[in-house]
Amino acid sequence: MTGYAKLRNDLWSNEKMRRIADRHPREFALWVVSISYCSDKLTDGVLSDYAIHRIIGVKPRQLQRMFDLNLWEKHDGIVRVHDYLKTQNSRESIEKNHERKARNQAEYMERIKARDRSYDRSADRTPDRLDDSEMTRENLKPKTYKPKTTKEREEKRPPTPDDVENWEPKPHHYQTAVALADKGYPMVDVTDLGTEFRLSLQAKGLEHYGYRDLDAAFLQWLNKRAKSLRDQRQSVGFGPMSDAPKVKPHRHTWKCPHVLRILRRDEATADPDALAQRCADLLNQGDSEARVLDALGLDESEEVA
């Protein structure tokens, strides 16, 4: 399945892991591959015999070394990646997250359909048909967005790692993607981009980005991704064609290698006689060497002085 496995940011500085990577690079690589496999198959770190020997390709001596290095562990006959669930998401949490996203997506699509039905019902309405009660100054006044004051922004609590873990795209993010698509931008997969956004925050930390409002930050990501996809679409296949070097066709002459080979001559015995000129003309017309020999009345074994 599509997703990401996680490695700690300080893995490169961990003394134990650096020593293993230096002295046992193959086992270190097998450990990384096993994490990727478990994350992809949602095994919660469990490795079957088939996965160990057939998929990951661990040899018997390497298997024992994985246990000795404490990269894998075995309890009650079950092999697991050591401390897998301390750094990776469990199958249960991932499935719940997917269910929540699917539910939010369904609710969003239902709101869109309801809005479209509402538009259809009101398509024929005109200001002349409005009731007196509807002809109020409040209804006729254009609605404007009122930005938050500096005090309101300062009072907003900064996001925490738990906020990042539980964050997901909001309905207005999906609406923004649809609005951008209506303007001609490529449609952005909000769900996938939301996963990328959350994982980037978890990998680099909130301090790296300095975001105080996750929803507003993701809206910025969404707009940038739409513009990036548009630029990629415009650049693919529409650039100026490069001037490919033109290959000049070979012109046979009385002393070219092809004529010399047919007449069984070399550079020392080459001669611009009528036979050589005729041979060159036939080759330039596209005749094969066999047809040239036949036209000249020569045999392949015959040498021409």
PDB file of C-alpha atoms in Angstrom:
ATOM      1  CA  MET A   1       0.000   0.000   0.000  1.00  0.00           C
ATOM      2  CA  THR A   2       1.068   3.606  -0.497  1.00  0.00           C
ATOM      3  CA  GLY A   3       2.652   5.130   2.580  1.00  0.00           C
ATOM      4  CA  TYR A   4       5.853   5.774   4.423  1.00  0.00           C
ATOM      5  CA  ALA A   5       7.957   4.005   7.012  1.00  0.00           C
ATOM      6  CA  LYS A   6       9.720   6.190   9.568  1.00  0.00           C
ATOM      7  CA  LEU A   7      13.298   6.359  10.776  1.00  0.00           C
ATOM      8  CA  ARG A   8      14.338   8.538  13.699  1.00  0.00           C
ATOM      9  CA  ASN A   9      16.026  11.809  12.768  1.00  0.00           C
ATOM     10  CA  ASP A  10      18.912  11.013  15.128  1.00  0.00           C
ATOM     11  CA  LEU A  11      19.533   7.568  13.651  1.00  0.00           C
ATOM     12  CA  TRP A  12      22.700   8.834  11.974  1.00  0.00           C
ATOM     13  CA  SER A  13      24.167   9.822  15.366  1.00  0.00           C
ATOM     14  CA  ASN A  14      23.110   6.717  17.328  1.00  0.00           C
ATOM     15  CA  GLU A  15      26.319   5.016  18.418  1.00  0.00           C
ATOM     16  CA  LYS A  16      24.898   1.502  18.268  1.00  0.00           C
ATOM     17  CA  MET A  17      23.426   1.909  14.790  1.00  0.00           C
ATOM     18  CA  ARG A  18      26.542   3.598  13.433  1.00  0.00           C
ATOM     19  CA  ARG A  19      28.663   0.732  14.704  1.00  0.00           C
ATOM     20  CA  ILE A  20      26.319  -1.824  13.098  1.00  0.00           C
ATOM     21  CA  ALA A  21      26.253   0.081   9.800  1.00  0.00           C
ATOM     22  CA  ASP A  22      30.053   0.233   9.789  1.00  0.00           C
ATOM     23  CA  ARG A  23      30.784  -3.376  10.776  1.00  0.00           C
ATOM     24  CA  HIS A  24      27.684  -5.144   9.406  1.00  0.00           C
ATOM     25  CA  PRO A  25      26.395  -3.085   6.463  1.00  0.00           C
ATOM     26  CA  ARG A  26      24.382  -5.966   4.966  1.00  0.00           C
ATOM     27  CA  GLU A  27      22.529  -6.632   8.202  1.00  0.00           C
ATOM     28  CA  PHE A  28      21.881  -2.896   8.558  1.00  0.00           C
ATOM     29  CA  ALA A  29      20.398  -2.846   5.046  1.00  0.00           C
ATOM     30  CA  LEU A  30      18.250  -5.900   5.834  1.00  0.00           C
ATOM     31  CA  TRP A  31      16.939  -4.131   8.933  1.00  0.00           C
ATOM     32  CA  VAL A  32      15.880  -1.104   6.862  1.00  0.00           C
ATOM     33  CA  VAL A  33      14.244  -3.325   4.230  1.00  0.00           C
ATOM     34  CA  SER A  34      12.363  -5.266   6.912  1.00  0.00           C
ATOM     35  CA  ILE A  35      10.940  -2.016   8.335  1.00  0.00           C
ATOM     36  CA  SER A  36       9.785  -1.004   4.864  1.00  0.00           C
ATOM     37  CA  TYR A  37       8.165  -4.422   4.323  1.00  0.00           C
ATOM     38  CA  CYS A  38       6.339  -4.403   7.664  1.00  0.00           C
ATOM     39  CA  SER A  39       5.107  -0.858   7.089  1.00  0.00           C
ATOM     40  CA  ASP A  40       3.872  -1.710   3.597  1.00  0.00           C
ATOM     41  CA  LYS A  41       2.102  -4.929   4.639  1.00  0.00           C
ATOM     42  CA  LEU A  42       0.899  -3.605   8.030  1.00  0.00           C
ATOM     43  CA  THR A  43       2.347  -6.543   9.984  1.00  0.00           C
ATOM     44  CA  ASP A  44       3.121  -4.507  13.134  1.00  0.00           C
ATOM     45  CA  GLY A  45       6.746  -5.647  12.834  1.00  0.00           C
ATOM     46  CA  VAL A  46       6.053  -9.378  12.485  1.00  0.00           C
ATOM     47  CA  LEU A  47       8.160 -11.228   9.884  1.00  0.00           C
ATOM     48  CA  SER A  48       7.026 -14.591   8.531  1.00  0.00           C
ATOM     49  CA  ASP A  49       9.505 -17.262   7.430  1.00  0.00           C
ATOM     50  CA  TYR A  50       8.475 -16.709   3.825  1.00  0.00           C
ATOM     51  CA  ALA A  51       9.084 -12.956   4.104  1.00  0.00           C
ATOM     52  CA  ILE A  52      12.449 -13.488   5.787  1.00  0.00           C
ATOM     53  CA  HIS A  53      13.881 -15.996   3.341  1.00  0.00           C
ATOM     54  CA  ARG A  54      11.979 -15.347   0.091  1.00  0.00           C
ATOM     55  CA  ILE A  55      11.132 -11.653   0.072  1.00  0.00           C
ATOM     56  CA  ILE A  56      13.868 -10.017   2.129  1.00  0.00           C
ATOM     57  CA  GLY A  57      16.363 -12.738   1.176  1.00  0.00           C
ATOM     58  CA  VAL A  58      18.030 -13.410   4.524  1.00  0.00           C
ATOM     59  CA  LYS A  59      20.563 -16.214   4.675  1.00  0.00           C
ATOM     60  CA  PRO A  60      20.756 -18.533   7.716  1.00  0.00           C
ATOM     61  CA  ARG A  61      23.954 -16.975   9.065  1.00  0.00           C
ATOM     62  CA  GLN A  62      22.546 -13.498   8.587  1.00  0.00           C
ATOM     63  CA  LEU A  63      19.353 -14.453  10.426  1.00  0.00           C
ATOM     64  CA  GLN A  64      21.270 -15.397  13.554  1.00  0.00           C
ATOM     65  CA  ARG A  65      23.334 -12.233  13.256  1.00  0.00           C
ATOM     66  CA  MET A  66      20.142 -10.120  13.105  1.00  0.00           C
ATOM     67  CA  PHE A  67      19.171 -11.602  16.488  1.00  0.00           C
ATOM     68  CA  ASP A  68      22.682 -11.160  17.912  1.00  0.00           C
ATOM     69  CA  LEU A  69      22.732  -7.490  16.868  1.00  0.00           C
ATOM     70  CA  ASN A  70      19.279  -7.011  18.423  1.00  0.00           C
ATOM     71  CA  LEU A  71      17.868  -5.718  15.134  1.00  0.00           C
ATOM     72  CA  TRP A  72      15.249  -8.470  15.211  1.00  0.00           C
ATOM     73  CA  GLU A  73      13.892 -10.419  18.142  1.00  0.00           C
ATOM     74  CA  LYS A  74      12.167 -13.786  18.492  1.00  0.00           C
ATOM     75  CA  HIS A  75       9.571 -14.656  21.118  1.00  0.00           C
ATOM     76  CA  ASP A  76       7.400 -17.771  21.147  1.00  0.00           C
ATOM     77  CA  GLY A  77       8.561 -18.626  17.650  1.00  0.00           C
ATOM     78  CA  ILE A  78       7.509 -15.217  16.215  1.00  0.00           C
ATOM     79  CA  VAL A  79      10.152 -12.978  14.644  1.00  0.00           C
ATOM     80  CA  ARG A  80       9.657  -9.220  14.991  1.00  0.00           C
ATOM     81  CA  VAL A  81      11.591  -6.082  14.174  1.00  0.00           C
ATOM     82  CA  HIS A  82      13.002  -4.819  17.473  1.00  0.00           C
ATOM     83  CA  ASP A  83      10.896  -1.958  18.960  1.00  0.00           C
ATOM     84  CA  TYR A  84       8.954  -1.608  15.709  1.00  0.00           C
ATOM     85  CA  LEU A  85       5.825  -0.044  17.209  1.00  0.00           C
ATOM     86  CA  LYS A  86       7.850   2.558  19.111  1.00  0.00           C
ATOM     87  CA  THR A  87       8.617   4.365  15.853  1.00  0.00           C
ATOM     88  CA  GLN A  88       6.007   3.062  13.376  1.00  0.00           C
ATOM     89  CA  ASN A  89       2.234   3.378  13.252  1.00  0.00           C
ATOM     90  CA  SER A  90       0.267   0.262  14.145  1.00  0.00           C
ATOM     91  CA  ARG A  91      -2.096  -1.448  11.721  1.00  0.00           C
ATOM     92  CA  GLU A  92      -5.062  -0.465  13.884  1.00  0.00           C
ATOM     93  CA  SER A  93      -4.181   3.242  13.913  1.00  0.00           C
ATOM     94  CA  ILE A  94      -3.546   3.286  10.145  1.00  0.00           C
ATOM     95  CA  GLU A  95      -6.854   1.571   9.364  1.00  0.00           C
ATOM     96  CA  LYS A  96      -8.740   3.935  11.672  1.00  0.00           C
ATOM     97  CA  ASN A  97      -7.039   6.875   9.985  1.00  0.00           C
ATOM     98  CA  HIS A  98      -8.046   5.579   6.551  1.00  0.00           C
ATOM     99  CA  GLU A  99     -11.626   5.061   7.717  1.00  0.00           C
ATOM    100  CA  ARG A 100     -11.729   8.596   9.090  1.00  0.00           C
ATOM    101  CA  LYS A 101     -10.410  10.006   5.806  1.00  0.00           C
ATOM    102  CA  ALA A 102     -12.897   7.984   3.777  1.00  0.00           C
ATOM    103  CA  ARG A 103     -15.716   9.178   6.009  1.00  0.00           C
ATOM    104  CA  ASN A 104     -14.617  12.806   5.706  1.00  0.00           C
ATOM    105  CA  GLN A 105     -14.302  12.439   1.938  1.00  0.00           C
ATOM    106  CA  ALA A 106     -17.798  10.938   1.694  1.00  0.00           C
ATOM    107  CA  GLU A 107     -19.257  13.708   3.849  1.00  0.00           C
ATOM    108  CA  TYR A 108     -17.507  16.323   1.747  1.00  0.00           C
ATOM    109  CA  MET A 109     -18.802  14.843  -1.515  1.00  0.00           C
ATOM    110  CA  GLU A 110     -22.320  14.696  -0.059  1.00  0.00           C
ATOM    111  CA  ARG A 111     -22.102  18.409   0.820  1.00  0.00           C
ATOM    112  CA  ILE A 112     -20.955  19.168  -2.714  1.00  0.00           C
ATOM    113  CA  LYS A 113     -23.883  17.220  -4.151  1.00  0.00           C
ATOM    114  CA  ALA A 114     -26.283  18.991  -1.803  1.00  0.00           C
ATOM    115  CA  ARG A 115     -24.868  22.355  -2.870  1.00  0.00           C
ATOM    116  CA  ASP A 116     -25.280  21.424  -6.542  1.00  0.00           C
ATOM    117  CA  ARG A 117     -28.892  20.393  -5.929  1.00  0.00           C
ATOM    118  CA  SER A 118     -29.485  23.698  -4.201  1.00  0.00           C
ATOM    119  CA  TYR A 119     -28.014  25.561  -7.170  1.00  0.00           C
ATOM    120  CA  ASP A 120     -30.280  23.615  -9.531  1.00  0.00           C
ATOM    121  CA  ARG A 121     -33.383  24.527  -7.546  1.00  0.00           C
ATOM    122  CA  SER A 122     -32.498  28.211  -7.445  1.00  0.00           C
ATOM    123  CA  ALA A 123     -31.314  28.507 -11.073  1.00  0.00           C
ATOM    124  CA  ASP A 124     -34.532  30.165 -12.260  1.00  0.00           C
ATOM    125  CA  ARG A 125     -34.862  32.584  -9.366  1.00  0.00           C
ATOM    126  CA  THR A 126     -34.508  36.299 -10.111  1.00  0.00           C
ATOM    127  CA  PRO A 127     -34.490  39.361  -7.849  1.00  0.00           C
ATOM    128  CA  ASP A 128     -38.034  40.107  -9.054  1.00  0.00           C
ATOM    129  CA  ARG A 129     -39.275  36.919  -7.442  1.00  0.00           C
ATOM    130  CA  LEU A 130     -37.704  37.477  -4.039  1.00  0.00           C
ATOM    131  CA  ASP A 131     -40.083  37.793  -1.139  1.00  0.00           C
ATOM    132  CA  ASP A 132     -40.218  41.087   0.679  1.00  0.00           C
ATOM    133  CA  SER A 133     -38.752  39.388   3.703  1.00  0.00           C
ATOM    134  CA  GLU A 134     -35.723  38.389   1.615  1.00  0.00           C
ATOM    135  CA  MET A 135     -35.175  41.897   0.229  1.00  0.00           C
ATOM    136  CA  THR A 136     -33.178  43.017   3.233  1.00  0.00           C
ATOM    137  CA  ARG A 137     -30.040  45.043   3.263  1.00  0.00           C
ATOM    138  CA  GLU A 138     -28.204  42.193   4.969  1.00  0.00           C
ATOM    139  CA  ASN A 139     -29.032  39.744   2.154  1.00  0.00           C
ATOM    140  CA  LEU A 140     -28.120  42.171  -0.592  1.00  0.00           C
ATOM    141  CA  LYS A 141     -24.848  43.275   1.011  1.00  0.00           C
ATOM    142  CA  PRO A 142     -21.850  41.390  -0.445  1.00  0.00           C
ATOM    143  CA  LYS A 143     -20.201  39.073   2.037  1.00  0.00           C
ATOM    144  CA  THR A 144     -16.564  39.814   2.819  1.00  0.00           C
ATOM    145  CA  TYR A 145     -13.912  37.866   4.644  1.00  0.00           C
ATOM    146  CA  LYS A 146     -12.864  39.409   7.922  1.00  0.00           C
ATOM    147  CA  PRO A 147      -9.260  38.510   8.751  1.00  0.00           C
ATOM    148  CA  LYS A 148      -8.326  37.704  12.307  1.00  0.00           C
ATOM    149  CA  THR A 149      -6.775  40.439  14.362  1.00  0.00           C
ATOM    150  CA  THR A 150      -3.221  40.202  15.635  1.00  0.00           C
ATOM    151  CA  LYS A 151      -4.506  39.568  19.130  1.00  0.00           C
ATOM    152  CA  GLU A 152      -6.708  36.713  17.937  1.00  0.00           C
ATOM    153  CA  ARG A 153      -3.781  35.139  16.087  1.00  0.00           C
ATOM    154  CA  GLU A 154      -1.516  35.470  19.141  1.00  0.00           C
ATOM    155  CA  GLU A 155      -4.151  33.884  21.381  1.00  0.00           C
ATOM    156  CA  LYS A 156      -4.289  30.808  19.162  1.00  0.00           C
ATOM    157  CA  ARG A 157      -2.394  27.983  20.817  1.00  0.00           C
ATOM    158  CA  PRO A 158       0.661  26.773  18.845  1.00  0.00           C
ATOM    159  CA  PRO A 159       0.227  23.252  17.469  1.00  0.00           C
ATOM    160  CA  THR A 160       1.740  20.294  19.312  1.00  0.00           C
ATOM    161  CA  PRO A 161       3.066  16.951  18.002  1.00  0.00           C
ATOM    162  CA  ASP A 162      -0.287  15.401  19.003  1.00  0.00           C
ATOM    163  CA  ASP A 163      -2.064  18.007  16.880  1.00  0.00           C
ATOM    164  CA  VAL A 164       0.116  17.020  13.931  1.00  0.00           C
ATOM    165  CA  GLU A 165      -0.558  13.305  14.488  1.00  0.00           C
ATOM    166  CA  ASN A 166      -4.336  13.833  14.524  1.00  0.00           C
ATOM    167  CA  TRP A 167      -4.459  16.542  11.867  1.00  0.00           C
ATOM    168  CA  GLU A 168      -6.248  15.892   8.579  1.00  0.00           C
ATOM    169  CA  PRO A 169      -7.451  18.066   5.678  1.00  0.00           C
ATOM    170  CA  LYS A 170     -10.603  20.054   6.336  1.00  0.00           C
ATOM    171  CA  PRO A 171     -13.609  20.459   4.022  1.00  0.00           C
ATOM    172  CA  HIS A 172     -12.457  23.911   2.906  1.00  0.00           C
ATOM    173  CA  HIS A 173      -9.201  22.367   1.676  1.00  0.00           C
ATOM    174  CA  TYR A 174     -11.142  20.066  -0.638  1.00  0.00           C
ATOM    175  CA  GLN A 175     -13.249  23.025  -1.731  1.00  0.00           C
ATOM    176  CA  THR A 176     -10.090  24.994  -2.528  1.00  0.00           C
ATOM    177  CA  ALA A 177      -8.781  22.122  -4.682  1.00  0.00           C
ATOM    178  CA  VAL A 178     -12.064  22.077  -6.622  1.00  0.00           C
ATOM    179  CA  ALA A 179     -11.995  25.869  -7.023  1.00  0.00           C
ATOM    180  CA  LEU A 180      -8.421  25.748  -8.352  1.00  0.00           C
ATOM    181  CA  ALA A 181      -9.401  22.998 -10.788  1.00  0.00           C
ATOM    182  CA  ASP A 182     -12.272  25.192 -12.016  1.00  0.00           C
ATOM    183  CA  LYS A 183      -9.699  27.896 -12.766  1.00  0.00           C
ATOM    184  CA  GLY A 184      -7.694  25.532 -14.957  1.00  0.00           C
ATOM    185  CA  TYR A 185      -5.185  24.170 -12.451  1.00  0.00           C
ATOM    186  CA  PRO A 186      -4.586  20.407 -12.270  1.00  0.00           C
ATOM    187  CA  MET A 187      -6.705  18.657  -9.623  1.00  0.00           C
ATOM    188  CA  VAL A 188      -4.654  18.105  -6.468  1.00  0.00           C
ATOM    189  CA  ASP A 189      -5.130  14.885  -4.489  1.00  0.00           C
ATOM    190  CA  VAL A 190      -5.864  16.527  -1.144  1.00  0.00           C
ATOM    191  CA  THR A 191      -5.731  13.278   0.822  1.00  0.00           C
ATOM    192  CA  ASP A 192      -2.273  12.285  -0.453  1.00  0.00           C
ATOM    193  CA  LEU A 193      -0.944  15.821  -0.050  1.00  0.00           C
ATOM    194  CA  GLY A 194      -2.307  15.885   3.497  1.00  0.00           C
ATOM    195  CA  THR A 195      -0.383  12.702   4.299  1.00  0.00           C
ATOM    196  CA  GLU A 196       2.786  14.219   2.832  1.00  0.00           C
ATOM    197  CA  PHE A 197       2.214  17.418   4.841  1.00  0.00           C
ATOM    198  CA  ARG A 198       1.758  15.565   8.131  1.00  0.00           C
ATOM    199  CA  LEU A 199       4.746  13.262   7.593  1.00  0.00           C
ATOM    200  CA  SER A 200       6.982  16.207   6.691  1.00  0.00           C
ATOM    201  CA  LEU A 201       6.020  17.947   9.924  1.00  0.00           C
ATOM    202  CA  GLN A 202       6.695  14.770  11.904  1.00  0.00           C
ATOM    203  CA  ALA A 203      10.025  14.154  10.185  1.00  0.00           C
ATOM    204  CA  LYS A 204      11.481  17.673  10.439  1.00  0.00           C
ATOM    205  CA  GLY A 205       9.595  18.921  13.487  1.00  0.00           C
ATOM    206  CA  LEU A 206       7.308  21.890  14.013  1.00  0.00           C
ATOM    207  CA  GLU A 207      10.271  24.095  14.894  1.00  0.00           C
ATOM    208  CA  HIS A 208      11.694  23.628  11.417  1.00  0.00           C
ATOM    209  CA  TYR A 209       8.609  25.085   9.721  1.00  0.00           C
ATOM    210  CA  GLY A 210       7.425  27.432  12.453  1.00  0.00           C
ATOM    211  CA  TYR A 211       3.750  26.938  11.582  1.00  0.00           C
ATOM    212  CA  ARG A 212       1.240  28.335  14.057  1.00  0.00           C
ATOM    213  CA  ASP A 213      -1.864  27.340  12.089  1.00  0.00           C
ATOM    214  CA  LEU A 214      -1.766  23.900  10.462  1.00  0.00           C
ATOM    215  CA  ASP A 215      -4.878  24.487   8.361  1.00  0.00           C
ATOM    216  CA  ALA A 216      -3.555  27.759   6.956  1.00  0.00           C
ATOM    217  CA  ALA A 217      -0.142  26.197   6.316  1.00  0.00           C
ATOM    218  CA  PHE A 218      -1.680  23.288   4.419  1.00  0.00           C
ATOM    219  CA  LEU A 219      -3.735  25.716   2.351  1.00  0.00           C
ATOM    220  CA  GLN A 220      -0.441  27.282   1.307  1.00  0.00           C
ATOM    221  CA  TRP A 221       0.924  23.823   0.430  1.00  0.00           C
ATOM    222  CA  LEU A 222      -2.206  23.144  -1.613  1.00  0.00           C
ATOM    223  CA  ASN A 223      -1.849  26.310  -3.690  1.00  0.00           C
ATOM    224  CA  LYS A 224       1.853  25.702  -4.288  1.00  0.00           C
ATOM    225  CA  ARG A 225       1.233  22.100  -5.370  1.00  0.00           C
ATOM    226  CA  ALA A 226      -1.456  23.183  -7.850  1.00  0.00           C
ATOM    227  CA  LYS A 227       0.874  25.779  -9.369  1.00  0.00           C
ATOM    228  CA  SER A 228       3.711  23.256  -9.516  1.00  0.00           C
ATOM    229  CA  LEU A 229       1.526  20.707 -11.324  1.00  0.00           C
ATOM    230  CA  ARG A 230       0.402  23.396 -13.749  1.00  0.00           C
ATOM    231  CA  ASP A 231       3.981  24.399 -14.531  1.00  0.00           C
ATOM    232  CA  GLN A 232       4.951  20.763 -15.071  1.00  0.00           C
ATOM    233  CA  ARG A 233       2.014  20.224 -17.405  1.00  0.00           C
ATOM    234  CA  GLN A 234       2.924  23.286 -19.448  1.00  0.00           C
ATOM    235  CA  SER A 235       6.586  22.348 -19.727  1.00  0.00           C
ATOM    236  CA  VAL A 236       6.119  18.709 -20.780  1.00  0.00           C
ATOM    237  CA  GLY A 237       5.979  18.331 -24.547  1.00  0.00           C
ATOM    238  CA  PHE A 238       5.711  22.052 -25.331  1.00  0.00           C
ATOM    239  CA  GLY A 239       9.328  23.158 -25.196  1.00  0.00           C
ATOM    240  CA  PRO A 240      11.267  24.106 -28.332  1.00  0.00           C
ATOM    241  CA  MET A 241      12.574  21.130 -30.217  1.00  0.00           C
ATOM    242  CA  SER A 242      16.294  20.692 -29.921  1.00  0.00           C
ATOM    243  CA  ASP A 243      18.318  20.864 -33.104  1.00  0.00           C
ATOM    244  CA  ALA A 244      19.326  17.264 -33.543  1.00  0.00           C
ATOM    245  CA  PRO A 245      22.544  16.818 -35.516  1.00  0.00           C
ATOM    246  CA  LYS A 246      21.766  15.893 -39.090  1.00  0.00           C
ATOM    247  CA  VAL A 247      23.545  12.841 -40.396  1.00  0.00           C
ATOM    248  CA  LYS A 248      24.940  13.506 -43.850  1.00  0.00           C
ATOM    249  CA  PRO A 249      24.386  10.507 -46.156  1.00  0.00           C
ATOM    250  CA  HIS A 250      27.511   8.803 -47.454  1.00  0.00           C
ATOM    251  CA  ARG A 251      28.381   9.600 -51.061  1.00  0.00           C
ATOM    252  CA  HIS A 252      30.213   6.799 -52.805  1.00  0.00           C
ATOM    253  CA  THR A 253      33.242   7.757 -54.884  1.00  0.00           C
ATOM    254  CA  TRP A 254      35.826   5.872 -56.898  1.00  0.00           C
ATOM    255  CA  LYS A 255      38.090   5.666 -53.824  1.00  0.00           C
ATOM    256  CA  CYS A 256      35.610   5.110 -51.013  1.00  0.00           C
ATOM    257  CA  PRO A 257      36.061   1.910 -48.953  1.00  0.00           C
ATOM    258  CA  HIS A 258      32.914   0.325 -50.415  1.00  0.00           C
ATOM    259  CA  VAL A 259      34.083   0.670 -54.038  1.00  0.00           C
ATOM    260  CA  LEU A 260      37.573  -0.518 -53.123  1.00  0.00           C
ATOM    261  CA  ARG A 261      36.112  -3.581 -51.371  1.00  0.00           C
ATOM    262  CA  ILE A 262      33.901  -4.524 -54.345  1.00  0.00           C
ATOM    263  CA  LEU A 263      36.732  -4.099 -56.836  1.00  0.00           C
ATOM    264  CA  ARG A 264      39.187  -5.778 -54.444  1.00  0.00           C
ATOM    265  CA  ARG A 265      41.474  -2.776 -54.523  1.00  0.00           C
ATOM    266  CA  ASP A 266      43.228  -0.761 -51.832  1.00  0.00           C
ATOM    267  CA  GLU A 267      44.316   2.850 -51.497  1.00  0.00           C
ATOM    268  CA  ALA A 268      47.563   2.140 -53.342  1.00  0.00           C
ATOM    269  CA  THR A 269      45.834   0.546 -56.340  1.00  0.00           C
ATOM    270  CA  ALA A 270      42.785   2.833 -56.397  1.00  0.00           C
ATOM    271  CA  ASP A 271      42.142   4.300 -59.850  1.00  0.00           C
ATOM    272  CA  PRO A 272      39.427   6.722 -61.059  1.00  0.00           C
ATOM    273  CA  ASP A 273      38.711   4.630 -64.110  1.00  0.00           C
ATOM    274  CA  ALA A 274      35.333   4.025 -65.720  1.00  0.00           C
ATOM    275  CA  LEU A 275      34.807   0.802 -63.762  1.00  0.00           C
ATOM    276  CA  ALA A 276      35.298   2.532 -60.411  1.00  0.00           C
ATOM    277  CA  GLN A 277      33.079   5.449 -61.427  1.00  0.00           C
ATOM    278  CA  ARG A 278      30.340   3.048 -62.591  1.00  0.00           C
ATOM    279  CA  CYS A 279      30.576   1.089 -59.345  1.00  0.00           C
ATOM    280  CA  ALA A 280      30.194   4.280 -57.291  1.00  0.00           C
ATOM    281  CA  ASP A 281      27.168   5.392 -59.345  1.00  0.00           C
ATOM    282  CA  LEU A 282      25.382   2.066 -58.814  1.00  0.00           C
ATOM    283  CA  LEU A 283      25.994   2.179 -55.066  1.00  0.00           C
ATOM    284  CA  ASN A 284      24.670   5.758 -54.915  1.00  0.00           C
ATOM    285  CA  GLN A 285      21.514   4.531 -56.661  1.00  0.00           C
ATOM    286  CA  GLY A 286      20.946   2.114 -53.780  1.00  0.00           C
ATOM    287  CA  ASP A 287      22.027  -1.140 -55.409  1.00  0.00           C
ATOM    288  CA  SER A 288      23.465  -3.879 -53.204  1.00  0.00           C
ATOM    289  CA  GLU A 289      27.018  -5.088 -53.616  1.00  0.00           C
ATOM    290  CA  ALA A 290      25.784  -8.318 -55.222  1.00  0.00           C
ATOM    291  CA  ARG A 291      23.787  -6.397 -57.830  1.00  0.00           C
ATOM    292  CA  VAL A 292      26.715  -4.091 -58.481  1.00  0.00           C
ATOM    293  CA  LEU A 293      28.969  -7.088 -59.128  1.00  0.00           C
ATOM    294  CA  ASP A 294      26.397  -8.558 -61.460  1.00  0.00           C
ATOM    295  CA  ALA A 295      25.949  -5.265 -63.336  1.00  0.00           C
ATOM    296  CA  LEU A 296      29.685  -4.896 -63.743  1.00  0.00           C
ATOM    297  CA  GLY A 297      29.970  -8.517 -64.912  1.00  0.00           C
ATOM    298  CA  LEU A 298      32.329  -9.383 -62.073  1.00  0.00           C
ATOM    299  CA  ASP A 299      32.577 -12.420 -59.831  1.00  0.00           C
ATOM    300  CA  GLU A 300      33.027 -12.069 -56.037  1.00  0.00           C
ATOM    301  CA  SER A 301      36.308 -13.941 -56.228  1.00  0.00           C
ATOM    302  CA  GLU A 302      37.555 -11.942 -59.196  1.00  0.00           C
ATOM    303  CA  GLU A 303      40.150  -9.281 -58.520  1.00  0.00           C
ATOM    304  CA  VAL A 304      40.134  -6.184 -60.753  1.00  0.00           C
ATOM    305  CA  ALA A 305      43.475  -4.664 -61.581  1.00  0.00           C
TER     306      ALA A 305
END
